[in-house]
mmCIF file with all atom_site columns, C-alpha atoms in Angstrom:
data_model
loop_
_atom_site.group_PDB
_atom_site.id
_atom_site.type_symbol
_atom_site.label_atom_id
_atom_site.label_alt_id
_atom_site.label_comp_id
_atom_site.label_asym_id
_atom_site.label_entity_id
_atom_site.label_seq_id
_atom_site.pdbx_PDB_ins_code
_atom_site.Cartn_x
_atom_site.Cartn_y
_atom_site.Cartn_z
_atom_site.occupancy
_atom_site.B_iso_or_equiv
_atom_site.pdbx_formal_charge
_atom_site.auth_seq_id
_atom_site.auth_comp_id
_atom_site.auth_asym_id
_atom_site.auth_atom_id
_atom_site.pdbx_PDB_model_num
ATOM 1  C CA . ALA A 1 1  ? 63.127 0.311   -25.901 1.00 59.00 ? 718 ALA A CA 1
ATOM 2  C CA . CYS A 1 2  ? 65.084 0.711   -22.658 1.00 71.00 ? 719 CYS A CA 1
ATOM 3  C CA . PRO A 1 3  ? 68.458 -0.593  -23.783 1.00 71.00 ? 720 PRO A CA 1
ATOM 4  C CA . VAL A 1 4  ? 70.883 -1.932  -21.219 1.00 76.00 ? 721 VAL A CA 1
ATOM 5  C CA . GLY A 1 5  ? 74.641 -1.397  -21.345 1.00 76.00 ? 722 GLY A CA 1
ATOM 6  C CA . GLY A 1 6  ? 75.634 -5.035  -21.734 1.00 77.00 ? 723 GLY A CA 1
ATOM 7  C CA . ASN A 1 7  ? 72.921 -7.669  -21.623 1.00 86.00 ? 724 ASN A CA 1
ATOM 8  C CA . PRO A 1 8  ? 73.261 -10.003 -19.833 1.00 90.00 ? 725 PRO A CA 1
ATOM 9  C CA . SER A 1 9  ? 74.861 -7.822  -17.209 1.00 89.00 ? 726 SER A CA 1
ATOM 10 C CA . VAL A 1 10 ? 76.308 -7.937  -13.727 1.00 90.00 ? 727 VAL A CA 1
ATOM 11 C CA . ASN A 1 11 ? 75.831 -5.324  -10.997 1.00 90.00 ? 728 ASN A CA 1
ATOM 12 C CA . PRO A 1 12 ? 75.757 -2.431  -11.496 1.00 92.00 ? 729 PRO A CA 1
ATOM 13 C CA . VAL A 1 13 ? 73.381 -2.394  -14.484 1.00 92.00 ? 730 VAL A CA 1
ATOM 14 C CA . THR A 1 14 ? 73.239 0.697   -16.709 1.00 91.00 ? 731 THR A CA 1
ATOM 15 C CA . LEU A 1 15 ? 69.858 1.494   -18.280 1.00 90.00 ? 732 LEU A CA 1
ATOM 16 C CA . MET A 1 16 ? 69.971 3.953   -21.175 1.00 88.00 ? 733 MET A CA 1
ATOM 17 C CA . TYR A 1 17 ? 67.062 6.020   -22.425 1.00 84.00 ? 734 TYR A CA 1
ATOM 18 C CA . SER A 1 18 ? 66.385 8.831   -24.853 1.00 80.00 ? 735 SER A CA 1
ATOM 19 C CA . SER A 1 19 ? 63.437 10.931  -25.902 1.00 78.00 ? 736 SER A CA 1
ATOM 20 C CA . ASP A 1 20 ? 62.431 13.267  -28.681 1.00 80.00 ? 737 ASP A CA 1
ATOM 21 C CA . ILE A 1 21 ? 60.537 15.379  -26.130 1.00 80.00 ? 738 ILE A CA 1
ATOM 22 C CA . SER A 1 22 ? 61.625 17.090  -22.935 1.00 87.00 ? 739 SER A CA 1
ATOM 23 C CA . ALA A 1 23 ? 59.471 15.853  -20.074 1.00 88.00 ? 740 ALA A CA 1
ATOM 24 C CA . PRO A 1 24 ? 59.810 14.308  -16.642 1.00 92.00 ? 741 PRO A CA 1
ATOM 25 C CA . GLY A 1 25 ? 59.373 10.558  -16.559 1.00 91.00 ? 742 GLY A CA 1
ATOM 26 C CA . VAL A 1 26 ? 59.475 7.515   -14.342 1.00 94.00 ? 743 VAL A CA 1
ATOM 27 C CA . LEU A 1 27 ? 61.701 4.513   -14.987 1.00 93.00 ? 744 LEU A CA 1
ATOM 28 C CA . SER A 1 28 ? 60.340 1.389   -13.325 1.00 95.00 ? 745 SER A CA 1
ATOM 29 C CA . VAL A 1 29 ? 62.008 -2.019  -13.047 1.00 96.00 ? 746 VAL A CA 1
ATOM 30 C CA . TYR A 1 30 ? 59.915 -5.160  -12.504 1.00 97.00 ? 747 TYR A CA 1
ATOM 31 C CA . ASP A 1 31 ? 60.804 -8.756  -11.691 1.00 97.00 ? 748 ASP A CA 1
ATOM 32 C CA . THR A 1 32 ? 59.244 -11.698 -13.541 1.00 97.00 ? 749 THR A CA 1
ATOM 33 C CA . ALA A 1 33 ? 56.394 -11.836 -10.997 1.00 97.00 ? 750 ALA A CA 1
ATOM 34 C CA . GLY A 1 34 ? 55.430 -8.271  -11.957 1.00 97.00 ? 751 GLY A CA 1
ATOM 35 C CA . ARG A 1 35 ? 56.597 -6.718  -8.680  1.00 97.00 ? 752 ARG A CA 1
ATOM 36 C CA . VAL A 1 36 ? 58.118 -3.251  -8.841  1.00 98.00 ? 753 VAL A CA 1
ATOM 37 C CA . VAL A 1 37 ? 61.773 -3.583  -7.860  1.00 96.00 ? 754 VAL A CA 1
ATOM 38 C CA . ARG A 1 38 ? 62.675 0.088   -8.406  1.00 96.00 ? 755 ARG A CA 1
ATOM 39 C CA . SER A 1 39 ? 60.753 3.144   -9.546  1.00 96.00 ? 756 SER A CA 1
ATOM 40 C CA . ILE A 1 40 ? 62.908 6.215   -10.145 1.00 95.00 ? 757 ILE A CA 1
ATOM 41 C CA . PRO A 1 41 ? 61.939 9.665   -11.452 1.00 95.00 ? 758 PRO A CA 1
ATOM 42 C CA . VAL A 1 42 ? 64.071 10.756  -14.425 1.00 92.00 ? 759 VAL A CA 1
ATOM 43 C CA . GLU A 1 43 ? 64.292 13.919  -16.504 1.00 89.00 ? 760 GLU A CA 1
ATOM 44 C CA . CYS A 1 44 ? 64.103 13.291  -20.237 1.00 84.00 ? 761 CYS A CA 1
ATOM 45 C CA . THR A 1 45 ? 65.694 16.003  -22.382 1.00 86.00 ? 762 THR A CA 1
ATOM 46 C CA . ALA A 1 46 ? 64.916 16.035  -26.096 1.00 85.00 ? 763 ALA A CA 1
ATOM 47 C CA . GLY A 1 47 ? 67.781 14.665  -28.153 1.00 84.00 ? 764 GLY A CA 1
ATOM 48 C CA . GLU A 1 48 ? 70.008 13.907  -25.167 1.00 85.00 ? 765 GLU A CA 1
ATOM 49 C CA . PRO A 1 49 ? 70.599 10.341  -24.022 1.00 86.00 ? 766 PRO A CA 1
ATOM 50 C CA . GLY A 1 50 ? 70.177 9.566   -20.348 1.00 87.00 ? 767 GLY A CA 1
ATOM 51 C CA . GLU A 1 51 ? 71.632 6.800   -18.201 1.00 90.00 ? 768 GLU A CA 1
ATOM 52 C CA . LEU A 1 52 ? 70.584 5.339   -14.903 1.00 90.00 ? 769 LEU A CA 1
ATOM 53 C CA . GLU A 1 53 ? 72.813 2.972   -12.953 1.00 92.00 ? 770 GLU A CA 1
ATOM 54 C CA . LEU A 1 54 ? 71.168 0.344   -10.762 1.00 92.00 ? 771 LEU A CA 1
ATOM 55 C CA . ASP A 1 55 ? 73.013 -1.811  -8.266  1.00 92.00 ? 772 ASP A CA 1
ATOM 56 C CA . ARG A 1 56 ? 72.164 -4.565  -5.813  1.00 93.00 ? 773 ARG A CA 1
ATOM 57 C CA . LEU A 1 57 ? 69.822 -6.369  -8.203  1.00 94.00 ? 774 LEU A CA 1
ATOM 58 C CA . ALA A 1 58 ? 69.519 -10.092 -7.512  1.00 95.00 ? 775 ALA A CA 1
ATOM 59 C CA . PRO A 1 59 ? 70.408 -12.394 -10.415 1.00 96.00 ? 776 PRO A CA 1
ATOM 60 C CA . GLY A 1 60 ? 67.394 -12.891 -12.677 1.00 96.00 ? 777 GLY A CA 1
ATOM 61 C CA . ILE A 1 61 ? 65.303 -11.491 -15.513 1.00 96.00 ? 778 ILE A CA 1
ATOM 62 C CA . TYR A 1 62 ? 63.904 -7.979  -15.247 1.00 96.00 ? 779 TYR A CA 1
ATOM 63 C CA . TYR A 1 63 ? 61.658 -5.718  -17.291 1.00 95.00 ? 780 TYR A CA 1
ATOM 64 C CA . CYS A 1 64 ? 61.992 -1.954  -17.472 1.00 94.00 ? 781 CYS A CA 1
ATOM 65 C CA . ARG A 1 65 ? 59.412 0.644   -18.431 1.00 94.00 ? 782 ARG A CA 1
ATOM 66 C CA . LEU A 1 66 ? 59.996 4.334   -19.030 1.00 91.00 ? 783 LEU A CA 1
ATOM 67 C CA . GLN A 1 67 ? 56.809 6.397   -18.843 1.00 91.00 ? 784 GLN A CA 1
ATOM 68 C CA . ARG A 1 68 ? 56.764 10.046  -19.818 1.00 87.00 ? 785 ARG A CA 1
ATOM 69 C CA . ASN A 1 69 ? 54.209 12.451  -21.215 1.00 85.00 ? 786 ASN A CA 1
ATOM 70 C CA . GLY A 1 70 ? 51.608 9.693   -21.723 1.00 86.00 ? 787 GLY A CA 1
ATOM 71 C CA . GLU A 1 71 ? 54.011 7.444   -23.670 1.00 86.00 ? 788 GLU A CA 1
ATOM 72 C CA . GLU A 1 72 ? 56.005 4.433   -22.596 1.00 89.00 ? 789 GLU A CA 1
ATOM 73 C CA . VAL A 1 73 ? 58.876 2.307   -23.805 1.00 88.00 ? 790 VAL A CA 1
ATOM 74 C CA . THR A 1 74 ? 59.810 -1.084  -22.424 1.00 91.00 ? 791 THR A CA 1
ATOM 75 C CA . GLY A 1 75 ? 62.736 -3.455  -22.374 1.00 91.00 ? 792 GLY A CA 1
ATOM 76 C CA . ARG A 1 76 ? 64.045 -6.639  -20.821 1.00 93.00 ? 793 ARG A CA 1
ATOM 77 C CA . PHE A 1 77 ? 67.403 -7.461  -19.285 1.00 93.00 ? 794 PHE A CA 1
ATOM 78 C CA . THR A 1 78 ? 69.149 -10.224 -17.360 1.00 95.00 ? 795 THR A CA 1
ATOM 79 C CA . VAL A 1 79 ? 71.393 -9.873  -14.330 1.00 95.00 ? 796 VAL A CA 1
ATOM 80 C CA . LEU A 1 80 ? 74.011 -12.574 -13.766 1.00 94.00 ? 797 LEU A CA 1
ATOM 81 C CA . ARG A 1 81 ? 75.806 -13.442 -10.548 1.00 85.00 ? 798 ARG A CA 1
#
């Protein structure tokens, strides 16, 4: 999963990720209508946790997806006012 540091959260939101393989990836954030809100390249390093801080997200429910090396993990988080 793409855990969030505090859920529900307020801006900025911290998304945390980890991988057992070293590979570049893309972390995408979607709104409930399925629109891509952010899509950010990330570097996954085996055994090392990564964090990505997002700000200026409107209050609402979001879904995140980390894709790397043909695999993906997903998560859900809420942003409050």
